[in-house]
Short mmCIF file of N, CA and C in Angstrom, two decimals:
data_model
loop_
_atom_site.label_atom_id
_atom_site.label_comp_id
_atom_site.label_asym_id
_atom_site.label_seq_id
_atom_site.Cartn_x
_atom_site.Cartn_y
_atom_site.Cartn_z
N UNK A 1 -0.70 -20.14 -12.19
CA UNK A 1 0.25 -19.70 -11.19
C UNK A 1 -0.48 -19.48 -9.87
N UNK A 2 0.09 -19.91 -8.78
CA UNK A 2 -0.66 -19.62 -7.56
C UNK A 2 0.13 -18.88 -6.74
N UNK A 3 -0.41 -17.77 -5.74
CA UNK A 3 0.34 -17.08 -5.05
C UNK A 3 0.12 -17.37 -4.06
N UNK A 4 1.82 -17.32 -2.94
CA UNK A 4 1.76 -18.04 -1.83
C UNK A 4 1.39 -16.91 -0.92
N UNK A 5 1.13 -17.09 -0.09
CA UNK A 5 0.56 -15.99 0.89
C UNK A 5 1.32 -16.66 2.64
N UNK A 6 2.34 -16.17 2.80
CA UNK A 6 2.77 -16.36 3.94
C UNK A 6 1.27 -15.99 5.59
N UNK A 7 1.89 -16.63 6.54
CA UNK A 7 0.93 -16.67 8.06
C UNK A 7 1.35 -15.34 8.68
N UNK A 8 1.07 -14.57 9.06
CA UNK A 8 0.93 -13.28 9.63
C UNK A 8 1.98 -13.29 10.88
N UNK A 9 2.78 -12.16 10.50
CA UNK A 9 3.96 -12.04 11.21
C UNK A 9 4.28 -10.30 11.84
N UNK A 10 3.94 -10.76 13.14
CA UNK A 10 3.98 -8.89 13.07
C UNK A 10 5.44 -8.41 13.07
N UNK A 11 7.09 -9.46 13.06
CA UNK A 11 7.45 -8.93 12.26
C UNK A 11 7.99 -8.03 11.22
N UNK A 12 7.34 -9.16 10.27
CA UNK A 12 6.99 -8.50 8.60
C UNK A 12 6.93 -6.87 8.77
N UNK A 13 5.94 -6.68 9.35
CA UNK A 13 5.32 -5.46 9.28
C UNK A 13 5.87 -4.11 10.01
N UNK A 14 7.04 -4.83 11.29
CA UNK A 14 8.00 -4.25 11.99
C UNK A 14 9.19 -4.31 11.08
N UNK A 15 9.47 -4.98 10.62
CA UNK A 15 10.61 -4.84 9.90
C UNK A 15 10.49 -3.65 8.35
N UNK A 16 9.83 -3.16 8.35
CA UNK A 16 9.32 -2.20 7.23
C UNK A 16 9.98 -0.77 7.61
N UNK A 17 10.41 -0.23 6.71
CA UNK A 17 11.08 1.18 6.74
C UNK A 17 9.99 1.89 7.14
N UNK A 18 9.93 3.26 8.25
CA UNK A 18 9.24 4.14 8.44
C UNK A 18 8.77 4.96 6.93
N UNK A 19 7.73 5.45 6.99
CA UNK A 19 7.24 6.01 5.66
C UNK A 19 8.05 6.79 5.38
N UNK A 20 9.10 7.98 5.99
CA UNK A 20 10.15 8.61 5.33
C UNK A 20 11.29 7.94 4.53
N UNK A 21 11.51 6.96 5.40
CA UNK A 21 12.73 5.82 4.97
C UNK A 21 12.30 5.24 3.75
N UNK A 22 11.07 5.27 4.00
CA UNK A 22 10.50 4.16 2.62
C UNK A 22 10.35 5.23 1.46
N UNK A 23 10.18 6.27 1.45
CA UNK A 23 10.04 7.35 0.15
C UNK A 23 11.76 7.89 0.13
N UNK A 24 12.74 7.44 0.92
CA UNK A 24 13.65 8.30 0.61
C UNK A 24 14.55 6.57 -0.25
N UNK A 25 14.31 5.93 0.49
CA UNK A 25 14.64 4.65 -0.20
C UNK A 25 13.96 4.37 -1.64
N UNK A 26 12.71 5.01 -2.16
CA UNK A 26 12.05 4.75 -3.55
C UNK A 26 12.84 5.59 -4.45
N UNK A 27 12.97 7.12 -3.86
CA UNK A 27 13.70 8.02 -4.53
C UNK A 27 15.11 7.92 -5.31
N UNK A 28 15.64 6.97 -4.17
CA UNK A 28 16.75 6.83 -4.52
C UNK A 28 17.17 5.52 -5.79
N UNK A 29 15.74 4.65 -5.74
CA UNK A 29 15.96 3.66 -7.00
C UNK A 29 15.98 4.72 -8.29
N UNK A 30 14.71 5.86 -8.12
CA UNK A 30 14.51 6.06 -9.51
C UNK A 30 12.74 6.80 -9.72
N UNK A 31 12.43 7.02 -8.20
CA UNK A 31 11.18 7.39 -7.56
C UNK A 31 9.97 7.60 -8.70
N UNK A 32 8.94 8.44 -8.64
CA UNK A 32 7.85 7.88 -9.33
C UNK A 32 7.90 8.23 -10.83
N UNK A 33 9.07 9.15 -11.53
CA UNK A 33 8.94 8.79 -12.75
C UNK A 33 8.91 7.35 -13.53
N UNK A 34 10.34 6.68 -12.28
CA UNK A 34 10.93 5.37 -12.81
C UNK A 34 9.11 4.03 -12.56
N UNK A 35 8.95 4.77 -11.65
CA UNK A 35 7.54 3.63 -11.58
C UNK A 35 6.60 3.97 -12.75
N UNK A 36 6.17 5.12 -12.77
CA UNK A 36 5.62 5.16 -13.84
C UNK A 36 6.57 4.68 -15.38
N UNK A 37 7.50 5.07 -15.73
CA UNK A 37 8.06 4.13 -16.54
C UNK A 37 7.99 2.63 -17.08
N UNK A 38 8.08 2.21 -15.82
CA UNK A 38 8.55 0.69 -15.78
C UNK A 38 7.13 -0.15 -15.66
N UNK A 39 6.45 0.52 -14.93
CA UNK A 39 5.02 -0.64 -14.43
C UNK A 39 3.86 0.13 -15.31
N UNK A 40 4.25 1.78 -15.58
CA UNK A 40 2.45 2.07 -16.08
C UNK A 40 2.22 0.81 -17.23
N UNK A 41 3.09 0.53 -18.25
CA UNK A 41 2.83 0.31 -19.64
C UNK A 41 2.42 -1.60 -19.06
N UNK A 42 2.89 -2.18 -18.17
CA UNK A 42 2.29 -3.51 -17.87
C UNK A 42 1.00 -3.48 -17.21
N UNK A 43 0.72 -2.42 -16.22
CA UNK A 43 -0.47 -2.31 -16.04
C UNK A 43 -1.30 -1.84 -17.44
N UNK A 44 -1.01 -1.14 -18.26
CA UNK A 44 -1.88 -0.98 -19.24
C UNK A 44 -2.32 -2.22 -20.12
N UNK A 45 -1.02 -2.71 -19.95
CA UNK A 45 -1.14 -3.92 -21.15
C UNK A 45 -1.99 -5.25 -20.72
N UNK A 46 -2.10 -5.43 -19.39
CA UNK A 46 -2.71 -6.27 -18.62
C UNK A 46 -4.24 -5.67 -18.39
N UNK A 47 -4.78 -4.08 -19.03
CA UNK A 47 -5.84 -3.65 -18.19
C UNK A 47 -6.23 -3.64 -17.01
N UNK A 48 -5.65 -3.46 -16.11
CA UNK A 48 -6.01 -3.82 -14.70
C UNK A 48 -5.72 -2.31 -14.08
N UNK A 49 -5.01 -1.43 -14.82
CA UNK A 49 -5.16 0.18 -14.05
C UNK A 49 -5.93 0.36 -13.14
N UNK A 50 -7.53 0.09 -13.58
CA UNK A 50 -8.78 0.25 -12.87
C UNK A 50 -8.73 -0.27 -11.68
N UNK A 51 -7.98 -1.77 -11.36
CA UNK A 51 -8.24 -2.58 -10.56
C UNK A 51 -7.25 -2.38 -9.40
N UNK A 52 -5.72 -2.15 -9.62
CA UNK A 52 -4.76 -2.18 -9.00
C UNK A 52 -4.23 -1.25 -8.89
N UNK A 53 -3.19 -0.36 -7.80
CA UNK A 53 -2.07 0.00 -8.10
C UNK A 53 -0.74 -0.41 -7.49
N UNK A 54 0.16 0.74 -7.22
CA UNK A 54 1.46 0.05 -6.57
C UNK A 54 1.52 1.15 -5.45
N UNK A 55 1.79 -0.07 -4.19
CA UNK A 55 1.98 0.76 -2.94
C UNK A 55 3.19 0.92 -2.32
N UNK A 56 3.66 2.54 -1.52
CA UNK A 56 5.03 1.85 -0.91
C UNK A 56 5.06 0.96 0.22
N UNK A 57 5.39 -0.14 0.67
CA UNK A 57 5.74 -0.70 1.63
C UNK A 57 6.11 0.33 2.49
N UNK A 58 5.40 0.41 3.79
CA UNK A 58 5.98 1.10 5.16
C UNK A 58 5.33 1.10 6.30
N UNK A 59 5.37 1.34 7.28
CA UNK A 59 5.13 1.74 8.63
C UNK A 59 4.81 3.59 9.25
N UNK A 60 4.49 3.68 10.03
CA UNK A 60 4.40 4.33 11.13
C UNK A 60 4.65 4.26 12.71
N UNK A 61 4.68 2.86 12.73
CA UNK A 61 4.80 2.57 14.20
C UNK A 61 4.96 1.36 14.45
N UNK A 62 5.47 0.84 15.21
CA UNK A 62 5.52 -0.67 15.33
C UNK A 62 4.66 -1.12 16.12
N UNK A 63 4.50 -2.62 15.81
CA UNK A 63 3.54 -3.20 16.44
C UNK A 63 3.69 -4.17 17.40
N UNK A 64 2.70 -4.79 18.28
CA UNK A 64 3.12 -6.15 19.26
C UNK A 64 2.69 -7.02 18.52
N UNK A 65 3.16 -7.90 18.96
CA UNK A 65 2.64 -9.71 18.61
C UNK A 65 1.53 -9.94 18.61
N UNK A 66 0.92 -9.44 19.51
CA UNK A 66 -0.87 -9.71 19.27
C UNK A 66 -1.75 -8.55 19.01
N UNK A 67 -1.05 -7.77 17.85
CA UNK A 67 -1.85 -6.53 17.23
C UNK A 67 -2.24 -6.73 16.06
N UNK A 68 -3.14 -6.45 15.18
CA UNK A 68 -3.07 -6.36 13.89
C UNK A 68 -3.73 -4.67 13.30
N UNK A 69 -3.00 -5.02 12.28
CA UNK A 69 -3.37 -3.25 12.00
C UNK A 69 -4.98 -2.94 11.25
N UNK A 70 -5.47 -2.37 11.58
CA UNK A 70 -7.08 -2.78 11.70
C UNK A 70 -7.40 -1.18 10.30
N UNK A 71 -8.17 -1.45 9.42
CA UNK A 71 -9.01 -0.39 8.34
C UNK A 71 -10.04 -0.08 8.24
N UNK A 72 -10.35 0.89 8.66
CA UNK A 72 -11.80 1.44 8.45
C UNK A 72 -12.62 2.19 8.13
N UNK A 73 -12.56 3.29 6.83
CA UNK A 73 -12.91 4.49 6.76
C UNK A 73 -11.64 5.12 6.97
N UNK A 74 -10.85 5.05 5.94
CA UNK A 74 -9.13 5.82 5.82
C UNK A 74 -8.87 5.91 7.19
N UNK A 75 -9.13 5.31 8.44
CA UNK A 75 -8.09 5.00 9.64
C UNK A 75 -7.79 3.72 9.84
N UNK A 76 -6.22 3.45 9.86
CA UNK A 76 -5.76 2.58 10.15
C UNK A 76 -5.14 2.70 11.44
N UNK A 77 -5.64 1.46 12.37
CA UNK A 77 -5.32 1.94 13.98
C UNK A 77 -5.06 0.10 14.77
N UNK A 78 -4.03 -0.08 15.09
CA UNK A 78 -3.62 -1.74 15.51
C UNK A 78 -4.59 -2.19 16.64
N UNK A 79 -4.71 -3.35 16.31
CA UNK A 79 -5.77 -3.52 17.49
C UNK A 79 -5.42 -4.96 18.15
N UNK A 80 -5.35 -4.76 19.51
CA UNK A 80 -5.08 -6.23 19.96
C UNK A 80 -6.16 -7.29 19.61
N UNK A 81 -5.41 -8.63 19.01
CA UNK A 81 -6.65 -9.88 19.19
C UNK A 81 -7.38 -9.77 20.34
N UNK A 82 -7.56 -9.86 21.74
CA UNK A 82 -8.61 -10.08 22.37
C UNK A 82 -9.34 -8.63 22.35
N UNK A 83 -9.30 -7.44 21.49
CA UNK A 83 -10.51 -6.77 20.97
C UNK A 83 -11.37 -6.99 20.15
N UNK A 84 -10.67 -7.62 19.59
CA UNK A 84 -12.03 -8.41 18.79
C UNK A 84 -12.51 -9.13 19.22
N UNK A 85 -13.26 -9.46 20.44
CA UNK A 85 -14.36 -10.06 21.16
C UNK A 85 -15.15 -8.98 21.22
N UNK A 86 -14.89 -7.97 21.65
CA UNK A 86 -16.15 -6.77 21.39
C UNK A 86 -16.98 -6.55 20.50
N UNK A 87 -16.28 -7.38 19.25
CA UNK A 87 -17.28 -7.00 17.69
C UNK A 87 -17.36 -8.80 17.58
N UNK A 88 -17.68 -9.26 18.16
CA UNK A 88 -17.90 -10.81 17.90
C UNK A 88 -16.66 -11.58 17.77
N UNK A 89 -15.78 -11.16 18.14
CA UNK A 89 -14.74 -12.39 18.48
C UNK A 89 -13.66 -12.93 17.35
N UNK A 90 -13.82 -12.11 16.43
CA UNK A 90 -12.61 -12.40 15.01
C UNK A 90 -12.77 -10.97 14.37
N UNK A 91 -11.75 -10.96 13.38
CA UNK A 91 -11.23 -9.84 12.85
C UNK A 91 -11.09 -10.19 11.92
N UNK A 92 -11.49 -10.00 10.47
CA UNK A 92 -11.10 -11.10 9.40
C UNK A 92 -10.54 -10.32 8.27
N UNK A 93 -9.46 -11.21 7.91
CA UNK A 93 -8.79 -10.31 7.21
C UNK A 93 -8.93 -10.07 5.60
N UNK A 94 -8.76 -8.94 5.09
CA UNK A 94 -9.17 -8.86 3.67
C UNK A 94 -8.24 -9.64 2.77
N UNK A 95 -9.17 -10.71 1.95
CA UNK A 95 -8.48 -11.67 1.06
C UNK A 95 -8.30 -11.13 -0.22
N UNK A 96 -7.19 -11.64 -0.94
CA UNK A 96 -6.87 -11.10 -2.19
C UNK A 96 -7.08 -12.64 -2.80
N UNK A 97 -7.43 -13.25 -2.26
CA UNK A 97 -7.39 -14.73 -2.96
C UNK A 97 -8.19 -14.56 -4.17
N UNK A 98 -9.70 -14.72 -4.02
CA UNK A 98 -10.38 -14.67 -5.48
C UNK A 98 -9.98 -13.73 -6.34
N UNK A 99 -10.06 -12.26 -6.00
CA UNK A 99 -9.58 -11.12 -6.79
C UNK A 99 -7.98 -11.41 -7.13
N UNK A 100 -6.96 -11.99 -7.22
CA UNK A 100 -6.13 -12.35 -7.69
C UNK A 100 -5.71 -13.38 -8.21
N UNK A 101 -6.73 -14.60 -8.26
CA UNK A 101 -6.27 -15.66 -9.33
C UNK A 101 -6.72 -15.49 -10.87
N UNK A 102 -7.22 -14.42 -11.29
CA UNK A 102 -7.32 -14.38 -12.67
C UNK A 102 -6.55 -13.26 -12.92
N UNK A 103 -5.57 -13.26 -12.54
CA UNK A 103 -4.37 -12.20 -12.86
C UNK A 103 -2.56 -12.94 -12.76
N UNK A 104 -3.21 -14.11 -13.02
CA UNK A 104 -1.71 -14.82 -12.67
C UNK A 104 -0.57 -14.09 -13.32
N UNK A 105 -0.76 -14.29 -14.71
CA UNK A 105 0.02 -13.77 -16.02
C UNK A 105 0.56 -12.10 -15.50
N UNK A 106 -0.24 -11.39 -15.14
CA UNK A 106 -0.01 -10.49 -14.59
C UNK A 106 0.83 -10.13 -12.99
N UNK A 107 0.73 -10.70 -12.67
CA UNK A 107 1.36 -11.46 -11.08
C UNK A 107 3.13 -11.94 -11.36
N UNK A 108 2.88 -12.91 -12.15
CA UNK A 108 4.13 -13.35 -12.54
C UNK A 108 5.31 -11.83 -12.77
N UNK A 109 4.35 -11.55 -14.19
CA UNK A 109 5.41 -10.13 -14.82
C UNK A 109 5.37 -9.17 -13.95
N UNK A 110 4.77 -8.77 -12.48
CA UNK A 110 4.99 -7.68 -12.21
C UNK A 110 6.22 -8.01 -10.75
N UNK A 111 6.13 -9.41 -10.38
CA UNK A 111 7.15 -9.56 -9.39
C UNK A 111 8.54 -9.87 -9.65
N UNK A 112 8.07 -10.29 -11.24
CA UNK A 112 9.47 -10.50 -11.98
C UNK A 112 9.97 -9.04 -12.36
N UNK A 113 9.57 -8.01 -12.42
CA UNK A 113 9.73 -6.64 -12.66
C UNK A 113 10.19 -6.19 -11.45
N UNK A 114 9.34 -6.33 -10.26
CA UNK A 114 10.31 -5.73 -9.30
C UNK A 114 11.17 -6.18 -8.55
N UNK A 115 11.08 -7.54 -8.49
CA UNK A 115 12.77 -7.98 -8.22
C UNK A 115 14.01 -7.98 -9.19
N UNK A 116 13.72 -7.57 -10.57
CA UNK A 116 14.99 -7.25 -11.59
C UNK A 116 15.01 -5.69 -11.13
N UNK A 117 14.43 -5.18 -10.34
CA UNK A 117 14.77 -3.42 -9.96
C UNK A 117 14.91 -3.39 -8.70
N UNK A 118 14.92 -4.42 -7.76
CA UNK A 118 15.09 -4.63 -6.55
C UNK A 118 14.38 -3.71 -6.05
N UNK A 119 12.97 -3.45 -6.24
CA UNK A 119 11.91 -3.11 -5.51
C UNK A 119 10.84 -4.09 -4.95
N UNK A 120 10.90 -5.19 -4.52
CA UNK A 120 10.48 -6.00 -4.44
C UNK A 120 10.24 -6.34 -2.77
N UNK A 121 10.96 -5.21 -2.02
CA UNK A 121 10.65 -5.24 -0.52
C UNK A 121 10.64 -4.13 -0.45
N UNK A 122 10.04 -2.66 -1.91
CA UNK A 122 10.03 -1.20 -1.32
C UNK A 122 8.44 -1.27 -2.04
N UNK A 123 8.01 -1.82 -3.03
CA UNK A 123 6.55 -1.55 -3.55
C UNK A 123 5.37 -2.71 -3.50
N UNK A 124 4.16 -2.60 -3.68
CA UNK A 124 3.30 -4.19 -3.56
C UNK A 124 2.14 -3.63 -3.75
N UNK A 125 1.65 -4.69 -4.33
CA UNK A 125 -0.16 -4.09 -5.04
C UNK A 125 -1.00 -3.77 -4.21
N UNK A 126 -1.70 -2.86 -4.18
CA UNK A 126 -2.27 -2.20 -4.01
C UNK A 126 -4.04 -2.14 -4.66
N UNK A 127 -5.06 -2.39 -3.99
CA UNK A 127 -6.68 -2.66 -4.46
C UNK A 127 -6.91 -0.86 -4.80
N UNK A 128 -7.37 -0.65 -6.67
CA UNK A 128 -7.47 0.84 -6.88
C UNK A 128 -8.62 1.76 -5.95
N UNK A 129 -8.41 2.54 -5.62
CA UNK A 129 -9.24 3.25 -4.62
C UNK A 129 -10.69 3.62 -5.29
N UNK A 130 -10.87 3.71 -6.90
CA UNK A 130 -12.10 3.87 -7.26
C UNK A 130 -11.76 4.99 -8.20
N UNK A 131 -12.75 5.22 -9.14
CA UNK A 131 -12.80 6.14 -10.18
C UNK A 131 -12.38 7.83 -9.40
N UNK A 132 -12.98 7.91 -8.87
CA UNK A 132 -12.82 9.68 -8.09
C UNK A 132 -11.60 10.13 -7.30
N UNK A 133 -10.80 8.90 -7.12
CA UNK A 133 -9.52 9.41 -6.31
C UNK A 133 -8.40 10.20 -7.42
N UNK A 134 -8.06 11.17 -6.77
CA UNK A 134 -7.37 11.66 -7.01
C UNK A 134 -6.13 12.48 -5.56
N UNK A 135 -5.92 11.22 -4.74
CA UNK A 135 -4.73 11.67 -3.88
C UNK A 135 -5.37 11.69 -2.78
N UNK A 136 -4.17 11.05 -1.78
CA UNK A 136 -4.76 10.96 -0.13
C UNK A 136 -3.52 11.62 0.57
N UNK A 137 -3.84 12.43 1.80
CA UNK A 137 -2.73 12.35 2.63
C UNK A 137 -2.64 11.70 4.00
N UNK A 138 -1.73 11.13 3.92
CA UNK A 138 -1.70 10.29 5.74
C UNK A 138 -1.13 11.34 6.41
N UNK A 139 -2.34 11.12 7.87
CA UNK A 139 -1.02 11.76 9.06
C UNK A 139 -1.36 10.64 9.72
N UNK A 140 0.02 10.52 10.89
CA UNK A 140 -0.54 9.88 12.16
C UNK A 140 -0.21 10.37 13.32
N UNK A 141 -1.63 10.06 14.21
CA UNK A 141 -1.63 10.57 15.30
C UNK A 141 -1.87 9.75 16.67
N UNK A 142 -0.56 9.63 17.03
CA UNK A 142 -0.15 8.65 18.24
C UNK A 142 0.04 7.52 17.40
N UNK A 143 -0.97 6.32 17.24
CA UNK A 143 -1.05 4.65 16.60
C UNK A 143 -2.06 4.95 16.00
N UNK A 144 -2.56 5.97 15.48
CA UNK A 144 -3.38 6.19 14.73
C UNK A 144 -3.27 6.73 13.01
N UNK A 145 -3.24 5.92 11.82
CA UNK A 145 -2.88 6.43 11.04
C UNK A 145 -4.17 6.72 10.19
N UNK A 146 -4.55 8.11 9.77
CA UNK A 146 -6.00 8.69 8.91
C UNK A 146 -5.21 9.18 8.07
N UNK A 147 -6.14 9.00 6.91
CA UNK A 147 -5.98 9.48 5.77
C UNK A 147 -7.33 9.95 4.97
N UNK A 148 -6.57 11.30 4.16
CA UNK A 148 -7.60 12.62 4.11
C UNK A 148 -7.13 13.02 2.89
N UNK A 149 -8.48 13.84 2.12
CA UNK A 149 -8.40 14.21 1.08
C UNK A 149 -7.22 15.56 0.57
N UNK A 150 -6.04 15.40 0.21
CA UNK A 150 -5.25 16.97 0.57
C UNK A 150 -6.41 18.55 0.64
N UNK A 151 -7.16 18.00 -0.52
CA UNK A 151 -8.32 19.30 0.11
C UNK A 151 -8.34 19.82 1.68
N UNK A 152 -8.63 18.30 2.28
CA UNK A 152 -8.88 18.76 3.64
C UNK A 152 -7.85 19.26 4.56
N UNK A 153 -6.89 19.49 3.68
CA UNK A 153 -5.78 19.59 4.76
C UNK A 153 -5.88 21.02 5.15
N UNK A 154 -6.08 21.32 6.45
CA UNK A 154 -6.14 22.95 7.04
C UNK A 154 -4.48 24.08 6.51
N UNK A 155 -4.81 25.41 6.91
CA UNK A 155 -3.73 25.92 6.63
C UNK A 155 -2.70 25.65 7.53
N UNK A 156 -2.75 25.10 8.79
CA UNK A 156 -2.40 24.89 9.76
C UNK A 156 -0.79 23.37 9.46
N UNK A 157 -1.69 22.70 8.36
CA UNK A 157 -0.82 21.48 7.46
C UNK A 157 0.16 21.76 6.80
N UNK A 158 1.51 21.80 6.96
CA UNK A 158 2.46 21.80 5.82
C UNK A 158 3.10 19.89 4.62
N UNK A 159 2.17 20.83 3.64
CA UNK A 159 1.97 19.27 2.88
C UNK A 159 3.77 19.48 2.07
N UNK A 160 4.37 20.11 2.54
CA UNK A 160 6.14 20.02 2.05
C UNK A 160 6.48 18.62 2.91
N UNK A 161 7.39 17.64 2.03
CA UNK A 161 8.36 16.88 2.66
C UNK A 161 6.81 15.39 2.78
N UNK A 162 5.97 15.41 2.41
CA UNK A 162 5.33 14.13 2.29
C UNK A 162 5.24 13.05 0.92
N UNK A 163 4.94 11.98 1.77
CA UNK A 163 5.89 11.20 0.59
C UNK A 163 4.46 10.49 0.25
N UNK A 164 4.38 10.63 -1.36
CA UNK A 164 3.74 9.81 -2.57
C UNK A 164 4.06 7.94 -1.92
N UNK A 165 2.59 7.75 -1.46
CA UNK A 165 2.10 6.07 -1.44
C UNK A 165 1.58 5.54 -1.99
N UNK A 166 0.46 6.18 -2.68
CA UNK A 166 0.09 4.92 -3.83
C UNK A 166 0.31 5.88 -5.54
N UNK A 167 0.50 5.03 -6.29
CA UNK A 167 0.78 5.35 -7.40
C UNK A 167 -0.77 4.42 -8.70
N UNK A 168 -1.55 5.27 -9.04
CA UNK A 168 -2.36 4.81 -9.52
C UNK A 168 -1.67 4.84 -11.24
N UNK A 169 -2.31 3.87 -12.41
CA UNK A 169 -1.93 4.07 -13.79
C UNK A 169 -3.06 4.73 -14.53
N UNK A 170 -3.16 5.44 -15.78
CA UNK A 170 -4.04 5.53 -16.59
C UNK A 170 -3.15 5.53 -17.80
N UNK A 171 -3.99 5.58 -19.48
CA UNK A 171 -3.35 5.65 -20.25
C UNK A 171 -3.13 6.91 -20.86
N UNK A 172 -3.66 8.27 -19.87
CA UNK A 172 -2.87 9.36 -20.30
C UNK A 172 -1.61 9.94 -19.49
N UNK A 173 -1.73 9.17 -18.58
CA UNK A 173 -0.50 9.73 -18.00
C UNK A 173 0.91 8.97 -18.39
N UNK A 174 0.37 7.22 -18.93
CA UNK A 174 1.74 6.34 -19.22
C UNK A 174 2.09 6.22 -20.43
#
């Protein structure tokens, strides 16, 4: 099975529910019990927990035509193409190509899963953050989106009303 990978559309990426919209829109399918339900036991069965999880599709801000949203150390911050001449002149983007062709079988059943739940423009895989995660929180500030350990969050933070983005599997929790 080969996966098609559409040409970069900013779009795509404009057309995405704000991160509230997008957690009040998950909630309303069936929110993270129903994910854990439905996907822990294929991620288990596929082994790939370790490797993958499921993200919500969303935004913070919209973007221009000649921005791309740039990662670096949990900040994500858009950056016009002609900034990248400052760091040598390209920006290159992270491929899922090799790391996803030996997961076809797995690929297949999980898009066929979320388009029979019509989550299929609210969730999308996600590269696992590593053995030690246990939970991030985003803020953003201005076009700036960081993300931080809830530890770090000062008293000053009210972590009420934030919405669950990535959903990691194990086999004690599914």
């Amino acid at each position: 099975m080969s996966v098609a990978v559409a040409p970069y559309r900013h779009e795509a990426f404009n057309g995405l529910y704000l991160v509230k919209e997008a957690g009040n829109d998950l909630q309303a399918k069936g929110g993270g019990v129903m994910i854990h339900d439905e996907f822990g036991p294929l991620f288990l069965k596929h082994g790939i927990e370790e490797k993958f999880g499921l993200g919500l599709l969303h935004r913070h801000f919209d973007m221009e035509p000649s921005e791309r949203l740039v990662e670096l150390n949990n900040i994500s911050t858009p950056w016009d193409e002609t900034d990248a001449q400052s760091i040598g002149g390209a920006l290159l983007s992270h491929s899922w190509d090799a790391l996803l062709s030996t997961f076809g079988e797995f690929l297949a059943e999980l898009y066929a899963k979320l388009r029979a739940l019509g989550l299929d423009k609210t969730l999308g895989l996600r590269a696992h953050p590593g053995p030690d995660f246990d939970g991030l929180v985003e803020v953003t500030v201005g076009r700036a989106n960081i993300n931080f350990h809830p530890s770090e969050a000062s008293g000053n933070n009210s972590l009420s009303g934030l919405v669950q983005v990535l959903t990691i599997f194990d086999a004690d929790a599914c």
